[in-house]
Coordinates of N, CA and C in Angstrom, one line a residue:
X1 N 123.7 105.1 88.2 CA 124.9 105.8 88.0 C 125.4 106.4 89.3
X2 N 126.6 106.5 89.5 CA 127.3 107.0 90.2 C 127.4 108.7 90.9
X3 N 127.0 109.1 91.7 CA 127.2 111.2 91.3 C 128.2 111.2 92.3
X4 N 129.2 112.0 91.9 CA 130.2 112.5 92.4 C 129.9 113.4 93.0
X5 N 129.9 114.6 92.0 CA 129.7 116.1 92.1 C 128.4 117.0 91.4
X6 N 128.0 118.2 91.1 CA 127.7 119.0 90.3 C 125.9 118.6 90.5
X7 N 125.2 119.3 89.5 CA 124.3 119.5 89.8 C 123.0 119.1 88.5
X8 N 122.0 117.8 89.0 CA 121.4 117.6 88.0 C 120.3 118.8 87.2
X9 N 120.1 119.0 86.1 CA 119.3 120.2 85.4 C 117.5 119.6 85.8
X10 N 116.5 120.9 86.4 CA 115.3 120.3 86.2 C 114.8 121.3 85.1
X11 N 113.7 120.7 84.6 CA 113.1 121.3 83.5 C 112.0 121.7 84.0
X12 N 111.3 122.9 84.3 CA 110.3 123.2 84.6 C 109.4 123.7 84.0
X13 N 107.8 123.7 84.3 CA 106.9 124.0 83.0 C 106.9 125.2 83.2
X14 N 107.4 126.1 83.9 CA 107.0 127.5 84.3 C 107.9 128.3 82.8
X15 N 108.5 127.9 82.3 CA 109.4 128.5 81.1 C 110.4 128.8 81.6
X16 N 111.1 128.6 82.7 CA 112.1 129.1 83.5 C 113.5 128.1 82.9
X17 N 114.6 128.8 83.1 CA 115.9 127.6 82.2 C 115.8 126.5 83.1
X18 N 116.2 125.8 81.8 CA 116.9 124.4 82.8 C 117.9 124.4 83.7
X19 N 117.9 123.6 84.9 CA 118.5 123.8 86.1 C 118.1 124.6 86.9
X20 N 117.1 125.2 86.8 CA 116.5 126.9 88.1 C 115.8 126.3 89.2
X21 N 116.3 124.5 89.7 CA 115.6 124.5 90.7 C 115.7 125.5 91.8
X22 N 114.7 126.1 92.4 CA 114.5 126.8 93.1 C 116.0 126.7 94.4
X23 N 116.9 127.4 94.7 CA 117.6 127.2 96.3 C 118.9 126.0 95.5
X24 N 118.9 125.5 93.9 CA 119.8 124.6 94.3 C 121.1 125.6 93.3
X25 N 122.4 125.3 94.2 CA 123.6 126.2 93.9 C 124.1 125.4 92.4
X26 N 124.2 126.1 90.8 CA 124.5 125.1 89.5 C 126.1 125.3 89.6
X27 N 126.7 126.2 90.7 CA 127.8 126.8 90.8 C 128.5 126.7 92.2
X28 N 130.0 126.9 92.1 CA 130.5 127.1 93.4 C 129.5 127.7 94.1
X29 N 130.5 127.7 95.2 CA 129.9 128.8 96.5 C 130.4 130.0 96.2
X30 N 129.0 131.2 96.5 CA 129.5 132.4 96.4 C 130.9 132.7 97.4
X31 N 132.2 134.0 96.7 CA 133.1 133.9 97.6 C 132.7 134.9 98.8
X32 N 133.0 134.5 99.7 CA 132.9 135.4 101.5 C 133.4 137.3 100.9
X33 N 132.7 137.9 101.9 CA 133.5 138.8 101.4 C 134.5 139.3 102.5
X34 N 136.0 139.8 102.2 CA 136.7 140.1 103.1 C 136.6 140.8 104.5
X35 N 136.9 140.6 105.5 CA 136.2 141.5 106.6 C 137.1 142.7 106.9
X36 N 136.3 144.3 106.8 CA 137.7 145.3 107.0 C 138.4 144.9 108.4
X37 N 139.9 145.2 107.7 CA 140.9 145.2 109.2 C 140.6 146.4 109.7
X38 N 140.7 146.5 111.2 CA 141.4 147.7 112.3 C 142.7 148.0 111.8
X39 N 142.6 149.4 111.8 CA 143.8 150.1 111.7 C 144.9 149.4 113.0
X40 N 146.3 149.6 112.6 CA 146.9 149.5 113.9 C 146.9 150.9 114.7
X41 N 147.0 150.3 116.3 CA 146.5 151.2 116.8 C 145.3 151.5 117.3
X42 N 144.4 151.2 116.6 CA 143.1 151.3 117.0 C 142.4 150.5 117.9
X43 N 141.8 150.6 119.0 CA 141.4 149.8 119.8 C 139.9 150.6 120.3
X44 N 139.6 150.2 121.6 CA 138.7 150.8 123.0 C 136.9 150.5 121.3
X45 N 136.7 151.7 121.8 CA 135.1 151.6 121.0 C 135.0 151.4 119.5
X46 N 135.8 152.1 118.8 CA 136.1 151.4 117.5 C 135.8 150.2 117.0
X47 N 137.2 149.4 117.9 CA 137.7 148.2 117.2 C 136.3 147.2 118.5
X48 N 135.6 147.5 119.1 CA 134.6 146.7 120.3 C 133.4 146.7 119.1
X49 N 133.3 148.1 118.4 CA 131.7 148.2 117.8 C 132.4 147.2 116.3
X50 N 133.8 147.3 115.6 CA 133.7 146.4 114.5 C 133.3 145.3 115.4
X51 N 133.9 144.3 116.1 CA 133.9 143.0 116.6 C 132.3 142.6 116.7
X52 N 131.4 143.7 117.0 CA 129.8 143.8 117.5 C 129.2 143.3 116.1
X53 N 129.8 143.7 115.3 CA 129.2 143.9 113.4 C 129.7 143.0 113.2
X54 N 130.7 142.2 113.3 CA 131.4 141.0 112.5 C 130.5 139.9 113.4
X55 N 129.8 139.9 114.3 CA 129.7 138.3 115.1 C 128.0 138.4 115.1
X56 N 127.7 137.2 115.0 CA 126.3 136.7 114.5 C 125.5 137.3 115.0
X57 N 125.4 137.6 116.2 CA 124.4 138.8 117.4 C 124.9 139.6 116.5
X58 N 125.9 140.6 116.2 CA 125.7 141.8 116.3 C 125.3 141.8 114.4
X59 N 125.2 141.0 113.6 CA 124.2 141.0 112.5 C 122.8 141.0 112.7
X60 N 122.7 139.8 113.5 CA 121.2 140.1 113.8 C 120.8 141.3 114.5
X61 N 121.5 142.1 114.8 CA 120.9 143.5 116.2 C 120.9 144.5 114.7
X62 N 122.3 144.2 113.9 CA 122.2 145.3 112.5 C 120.6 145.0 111.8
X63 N 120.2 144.2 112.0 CA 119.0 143.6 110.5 C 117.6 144.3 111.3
X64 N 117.8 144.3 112.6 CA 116.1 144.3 113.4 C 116.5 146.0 113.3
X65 N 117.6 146.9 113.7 CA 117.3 148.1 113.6 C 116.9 148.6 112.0
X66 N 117.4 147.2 111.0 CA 116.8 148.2 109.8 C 115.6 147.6 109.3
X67 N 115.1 147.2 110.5 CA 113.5 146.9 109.9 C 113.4 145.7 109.6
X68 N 114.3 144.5 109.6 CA 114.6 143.3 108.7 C 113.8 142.2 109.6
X69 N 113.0 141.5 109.5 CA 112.1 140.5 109.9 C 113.8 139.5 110.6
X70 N 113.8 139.2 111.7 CA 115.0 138.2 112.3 C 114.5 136.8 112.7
X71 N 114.9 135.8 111.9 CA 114.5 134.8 112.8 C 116.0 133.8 113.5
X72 N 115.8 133.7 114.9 CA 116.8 132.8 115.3 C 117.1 131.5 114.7
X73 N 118.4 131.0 114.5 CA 118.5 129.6 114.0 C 117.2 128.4 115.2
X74 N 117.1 127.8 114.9 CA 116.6 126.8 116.2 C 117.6 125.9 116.6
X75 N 117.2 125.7 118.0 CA 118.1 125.2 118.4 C 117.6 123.6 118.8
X76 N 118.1 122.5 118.7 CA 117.6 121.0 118.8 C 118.3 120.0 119.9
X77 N 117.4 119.8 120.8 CA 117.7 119.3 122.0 C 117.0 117.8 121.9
X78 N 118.3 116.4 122.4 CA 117.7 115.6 122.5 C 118.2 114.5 124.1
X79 N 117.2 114.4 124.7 CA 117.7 113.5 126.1 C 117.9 112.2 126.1
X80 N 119.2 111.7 126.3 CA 119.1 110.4 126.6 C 119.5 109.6 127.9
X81 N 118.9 108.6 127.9 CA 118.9 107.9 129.9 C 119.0 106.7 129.7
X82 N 120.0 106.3 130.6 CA 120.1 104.6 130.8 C 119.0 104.1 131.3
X83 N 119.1 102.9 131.3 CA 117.8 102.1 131.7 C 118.1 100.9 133.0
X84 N 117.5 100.2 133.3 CA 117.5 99.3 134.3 C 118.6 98.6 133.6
X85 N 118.6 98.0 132.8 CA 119.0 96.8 131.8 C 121.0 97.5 131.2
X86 N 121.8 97.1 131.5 CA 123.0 97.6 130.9 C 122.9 97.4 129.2
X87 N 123.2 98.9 128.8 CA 123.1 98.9 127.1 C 122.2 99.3 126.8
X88 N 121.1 99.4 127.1 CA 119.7 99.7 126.4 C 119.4 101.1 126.8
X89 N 119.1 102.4 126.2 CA 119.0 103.1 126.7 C 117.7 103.7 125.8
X90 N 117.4 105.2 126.3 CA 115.9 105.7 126.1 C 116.3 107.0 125.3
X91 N 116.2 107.1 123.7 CA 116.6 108.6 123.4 C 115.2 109.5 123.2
X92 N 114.8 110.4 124.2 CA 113.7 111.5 123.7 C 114.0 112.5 123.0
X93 N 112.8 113.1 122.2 CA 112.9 114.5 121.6 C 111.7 114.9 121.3
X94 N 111.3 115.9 122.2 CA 109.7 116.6 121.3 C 109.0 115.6 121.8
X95 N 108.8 115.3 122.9 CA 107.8 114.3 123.2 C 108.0 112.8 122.8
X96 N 108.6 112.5 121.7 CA 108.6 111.2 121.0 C 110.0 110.6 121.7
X97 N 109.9 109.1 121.6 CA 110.6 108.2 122.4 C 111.6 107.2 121.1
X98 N 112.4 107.2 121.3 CA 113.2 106.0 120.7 C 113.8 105.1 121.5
X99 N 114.6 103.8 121.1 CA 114.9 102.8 122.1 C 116.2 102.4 121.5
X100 N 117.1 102.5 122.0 CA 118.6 102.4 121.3 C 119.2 101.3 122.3
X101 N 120.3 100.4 121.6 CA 121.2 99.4 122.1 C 122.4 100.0 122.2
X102 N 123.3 99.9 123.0 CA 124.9 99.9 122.7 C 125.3 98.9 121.9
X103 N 126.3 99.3 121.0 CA 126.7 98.6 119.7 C 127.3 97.6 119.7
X104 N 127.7 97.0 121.3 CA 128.3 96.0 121.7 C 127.0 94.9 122.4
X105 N 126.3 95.7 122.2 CA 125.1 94.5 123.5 C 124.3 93.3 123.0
X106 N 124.1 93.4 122.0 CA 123.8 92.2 121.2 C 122.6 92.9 121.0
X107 N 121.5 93.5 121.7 CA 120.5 93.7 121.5 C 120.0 94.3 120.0
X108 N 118.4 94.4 120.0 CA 117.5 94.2 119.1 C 117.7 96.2 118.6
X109 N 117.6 96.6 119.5 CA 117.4 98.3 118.8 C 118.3 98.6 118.6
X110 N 118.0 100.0 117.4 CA 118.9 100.9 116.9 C 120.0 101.4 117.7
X111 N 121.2 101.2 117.2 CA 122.5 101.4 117.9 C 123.1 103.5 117.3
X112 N 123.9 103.7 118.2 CA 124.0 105.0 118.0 C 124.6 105.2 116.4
X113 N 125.7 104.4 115.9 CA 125.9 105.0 114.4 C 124.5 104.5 113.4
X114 N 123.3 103.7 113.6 CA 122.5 103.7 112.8 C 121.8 104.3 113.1
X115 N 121.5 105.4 114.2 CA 120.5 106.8 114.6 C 121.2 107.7 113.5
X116 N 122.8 107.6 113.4 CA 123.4 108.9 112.4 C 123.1 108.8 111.3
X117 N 123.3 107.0 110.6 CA 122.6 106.8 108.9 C 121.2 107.2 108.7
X118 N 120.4 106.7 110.0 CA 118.6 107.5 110.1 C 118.8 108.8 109.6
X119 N 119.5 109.6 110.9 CA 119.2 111.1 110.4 C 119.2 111.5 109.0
X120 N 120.5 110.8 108.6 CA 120.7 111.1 107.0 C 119.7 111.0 106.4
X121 N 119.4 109.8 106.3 CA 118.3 108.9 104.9 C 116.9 110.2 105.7
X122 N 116.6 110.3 106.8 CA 115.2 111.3 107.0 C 115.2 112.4 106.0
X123 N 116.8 113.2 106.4 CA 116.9 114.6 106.1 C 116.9 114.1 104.8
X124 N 117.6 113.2 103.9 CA 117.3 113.3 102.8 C 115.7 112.9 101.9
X125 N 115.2 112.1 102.4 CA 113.4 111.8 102.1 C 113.0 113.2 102.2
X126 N 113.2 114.1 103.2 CA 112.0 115.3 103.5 C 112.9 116.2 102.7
X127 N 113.8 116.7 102.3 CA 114.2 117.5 101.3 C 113.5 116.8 100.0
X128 N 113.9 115.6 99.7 CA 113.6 115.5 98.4 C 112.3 115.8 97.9
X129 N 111.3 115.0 98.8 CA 109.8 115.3 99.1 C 109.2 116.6 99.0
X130 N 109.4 117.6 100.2 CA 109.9 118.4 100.3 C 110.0 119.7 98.7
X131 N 110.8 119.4 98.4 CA 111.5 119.9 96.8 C 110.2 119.8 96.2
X132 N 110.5 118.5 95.4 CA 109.1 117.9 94.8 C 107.8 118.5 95.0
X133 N 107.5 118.6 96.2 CA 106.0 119.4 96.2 C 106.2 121.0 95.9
X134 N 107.4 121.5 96.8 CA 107.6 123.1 95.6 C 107.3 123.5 94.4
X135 N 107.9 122.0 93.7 CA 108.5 122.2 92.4 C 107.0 122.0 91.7
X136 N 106.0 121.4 92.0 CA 104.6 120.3 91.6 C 105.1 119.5 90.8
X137 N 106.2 118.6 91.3 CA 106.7 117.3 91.0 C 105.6 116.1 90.9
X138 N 105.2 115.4 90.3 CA 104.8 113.9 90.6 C 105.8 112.9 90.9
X139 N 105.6 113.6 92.4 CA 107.0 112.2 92.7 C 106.3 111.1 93.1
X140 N 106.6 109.5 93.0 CA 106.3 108.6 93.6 C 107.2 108.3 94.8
X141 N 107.2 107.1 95.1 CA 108.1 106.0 96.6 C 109.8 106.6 96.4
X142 N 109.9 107.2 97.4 CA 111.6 107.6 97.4 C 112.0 106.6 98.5
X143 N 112.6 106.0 97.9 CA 113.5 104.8 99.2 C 114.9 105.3 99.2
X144 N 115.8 105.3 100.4 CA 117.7 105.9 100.6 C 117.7 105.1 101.2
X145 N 118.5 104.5 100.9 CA 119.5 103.8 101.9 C 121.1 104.5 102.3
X146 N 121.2 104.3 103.2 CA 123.0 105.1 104.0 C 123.6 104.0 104.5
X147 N 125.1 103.5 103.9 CA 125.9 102.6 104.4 C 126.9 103.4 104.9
X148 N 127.7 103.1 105.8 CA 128.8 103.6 106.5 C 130.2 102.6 106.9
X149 N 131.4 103.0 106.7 CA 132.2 102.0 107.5 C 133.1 102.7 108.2
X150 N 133.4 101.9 109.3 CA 134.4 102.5 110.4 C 135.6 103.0 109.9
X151 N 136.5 103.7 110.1 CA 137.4 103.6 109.5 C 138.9 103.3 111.1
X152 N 139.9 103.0 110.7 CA 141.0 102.9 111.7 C 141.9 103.6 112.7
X153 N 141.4 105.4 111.7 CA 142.2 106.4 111.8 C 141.8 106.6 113.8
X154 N 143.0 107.0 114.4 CA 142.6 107.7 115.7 C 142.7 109.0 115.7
X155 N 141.9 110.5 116.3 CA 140.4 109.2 117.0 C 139.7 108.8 115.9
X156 N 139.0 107.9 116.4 CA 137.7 106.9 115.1 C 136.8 108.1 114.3
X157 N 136.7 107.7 113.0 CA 135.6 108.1 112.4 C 135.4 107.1 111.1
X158 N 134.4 107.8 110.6 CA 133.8 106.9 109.5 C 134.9 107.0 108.2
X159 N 135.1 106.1 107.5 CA 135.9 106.4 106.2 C 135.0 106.8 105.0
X160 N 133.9 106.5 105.1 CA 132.7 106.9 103.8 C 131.9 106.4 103.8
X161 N 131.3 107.0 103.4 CA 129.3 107.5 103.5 C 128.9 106.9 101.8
X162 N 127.7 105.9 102.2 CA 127.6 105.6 100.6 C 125.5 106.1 100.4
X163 N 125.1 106.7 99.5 CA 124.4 106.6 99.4 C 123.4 106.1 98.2
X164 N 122.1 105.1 98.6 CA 121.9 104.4 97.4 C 120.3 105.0 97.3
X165 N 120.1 106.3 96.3 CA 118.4 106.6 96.0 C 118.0 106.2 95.2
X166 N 116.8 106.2 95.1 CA 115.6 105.5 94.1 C 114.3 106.2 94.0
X167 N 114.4 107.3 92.8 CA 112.7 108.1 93.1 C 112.3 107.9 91.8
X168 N 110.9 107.6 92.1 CA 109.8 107.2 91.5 C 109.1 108.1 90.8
X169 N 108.7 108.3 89.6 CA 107.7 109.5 89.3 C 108.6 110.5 88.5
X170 N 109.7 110.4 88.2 CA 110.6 111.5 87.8 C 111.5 111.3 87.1
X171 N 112.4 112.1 85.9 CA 113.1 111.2 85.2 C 114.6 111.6 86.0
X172 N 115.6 111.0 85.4 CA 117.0 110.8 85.9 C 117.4 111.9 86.4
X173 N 117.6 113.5 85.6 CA 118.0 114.5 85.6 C 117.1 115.1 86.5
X174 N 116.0 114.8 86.9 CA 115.1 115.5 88.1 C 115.9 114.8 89.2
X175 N 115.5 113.3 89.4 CA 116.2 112.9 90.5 C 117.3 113.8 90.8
X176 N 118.3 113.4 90.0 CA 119.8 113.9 90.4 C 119.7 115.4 91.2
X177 N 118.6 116.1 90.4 CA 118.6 117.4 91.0 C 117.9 117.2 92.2
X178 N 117.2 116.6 92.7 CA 116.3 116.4 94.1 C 117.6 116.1 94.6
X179 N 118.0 115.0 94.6 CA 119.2 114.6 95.4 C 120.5 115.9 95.6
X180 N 121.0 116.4 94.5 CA 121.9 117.7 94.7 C 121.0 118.7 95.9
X181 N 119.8 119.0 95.7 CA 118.9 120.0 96.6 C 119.4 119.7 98.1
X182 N 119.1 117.9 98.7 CA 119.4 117.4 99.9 C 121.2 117.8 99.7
X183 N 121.9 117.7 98.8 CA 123.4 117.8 99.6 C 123.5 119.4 99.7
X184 N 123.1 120.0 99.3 CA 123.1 121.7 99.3 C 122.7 122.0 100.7
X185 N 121.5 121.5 101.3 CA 120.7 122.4 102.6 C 120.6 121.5 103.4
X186 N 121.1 120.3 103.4 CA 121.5 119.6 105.1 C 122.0 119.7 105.2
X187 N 121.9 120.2 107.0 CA 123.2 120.4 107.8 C 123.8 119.0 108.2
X188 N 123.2 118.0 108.4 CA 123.3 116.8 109.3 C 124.4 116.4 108.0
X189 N 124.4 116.1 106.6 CA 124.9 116.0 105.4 C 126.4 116.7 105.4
X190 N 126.1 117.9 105.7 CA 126.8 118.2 105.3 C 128.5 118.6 106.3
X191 N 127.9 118.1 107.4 CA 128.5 118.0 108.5 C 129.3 116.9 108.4
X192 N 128.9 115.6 108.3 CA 129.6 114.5 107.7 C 130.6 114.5 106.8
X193 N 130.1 115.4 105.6 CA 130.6 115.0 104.6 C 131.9 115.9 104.2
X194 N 132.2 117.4 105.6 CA 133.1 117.9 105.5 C 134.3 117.1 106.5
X195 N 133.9 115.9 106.5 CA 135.3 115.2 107.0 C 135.1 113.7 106.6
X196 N 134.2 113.5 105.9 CA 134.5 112.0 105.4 C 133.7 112.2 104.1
X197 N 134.2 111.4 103.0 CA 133.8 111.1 101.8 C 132.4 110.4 101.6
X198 N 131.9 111.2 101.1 CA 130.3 110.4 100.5 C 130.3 110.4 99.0
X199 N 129.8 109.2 98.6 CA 129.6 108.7 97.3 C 127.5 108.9 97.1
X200 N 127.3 109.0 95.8 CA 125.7 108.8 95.5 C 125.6 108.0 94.6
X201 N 125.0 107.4 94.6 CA 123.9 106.4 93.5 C 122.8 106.5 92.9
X202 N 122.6 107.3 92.0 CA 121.0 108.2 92.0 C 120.4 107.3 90.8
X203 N 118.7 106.6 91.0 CA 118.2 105.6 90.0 C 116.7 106.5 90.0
X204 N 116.0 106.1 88.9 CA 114.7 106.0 88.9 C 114.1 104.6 88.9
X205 N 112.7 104.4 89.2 CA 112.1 103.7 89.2 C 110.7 104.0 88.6

């Protein structure tokens, strides 16, 4: 079947309602809440200490003076280097090596838009996975596949993101919620998908 939208229900043994997977939204997004304006007029320390409170440092400086455990987002750094050879280049991260082609070189390795479908299909395996062992799922073999096509628009981007899952060990309405879980809390996902269309395919096996 096809998923569009919304959010598959899981049943859990714990007596908990259907749909309570743990972190997955059955609803919009909560709405923002408004940020007070500055009076007119007001400027110098005032309107310097709001701006301190409204911006991400100065939440986290609010949270550690009330005792609040802070952790920094992380930040993810990755190097890449040409090589002797035109086209072929060297992507590191964390010690680990990959070997990438330019998309025109004819060559044998991974080209830069199939490092972007990778990241997808990973982030989505280790969420689902992931999930599953929170939940004490018996999940079996989760296979994704990510197709992409170019689209014509300048500048270039993708016109749509297709994705095709298959998890094992679980029935339909679990899947779908494993898979909702991955579109909820990837960033890499969700980054895409606020400017190009993604379709799901969600199966069991």
């Amino acid at each position: 079947m096809v998923q569009q939208g919304g959010c598959g229900r899981l049943h859990r043994r714990r007596g908990l309602p259907a749909g309570r997977l743990r972190g997955v939204r059955t609803r919009g997004r909560p709405r923002a809440a408004a940020p007070r304006a500055v009076p007119d007029g007001v400027r110098g320390h005032h309107a310097a200490r709001q701006s301190r409170r409204a911006s991400p440092g100065g939440r986290r400086l609010a949270a550690a003076r009330a005792g609040a455990v802070v952790t920094a987002a992380p930040i993810a750094t990755v190097t890449g280097r040409t090589s002797a050879a035109a086209g072929e280049y060297t992507i590191t991260a964390r010690g680990a090596t990959v070997r990438s082609d330019a998309r025109n070189s004819g060559g044998p390795e991974i080209h830069a838009g199939e490092l972007l479908l990778a990241a997808l299909a990973s982030c989505a395996l280790a969420v689902i996975e992931g999930t599953a062992a929170e939940e004490g799922l018996g999940l079996g073999p989760v296979t994704v596949e990510v197709s992409s096509e170019r689209g014509e628009d300048q500048p270039p981007r993708y016109a749509w993101f297709r994705f095709e899952v298959t998890v094992a060990g679980v029935d339909q309405t679990t899947a779908e919620a494993l898979v909702q879980r991955f579109r909820d809390t990837c960033p890499i996902y969700n980054t895409v998908a606020a400017v190009s269309p993604a379709e799901f395919d969600v199966r069991v096996a």
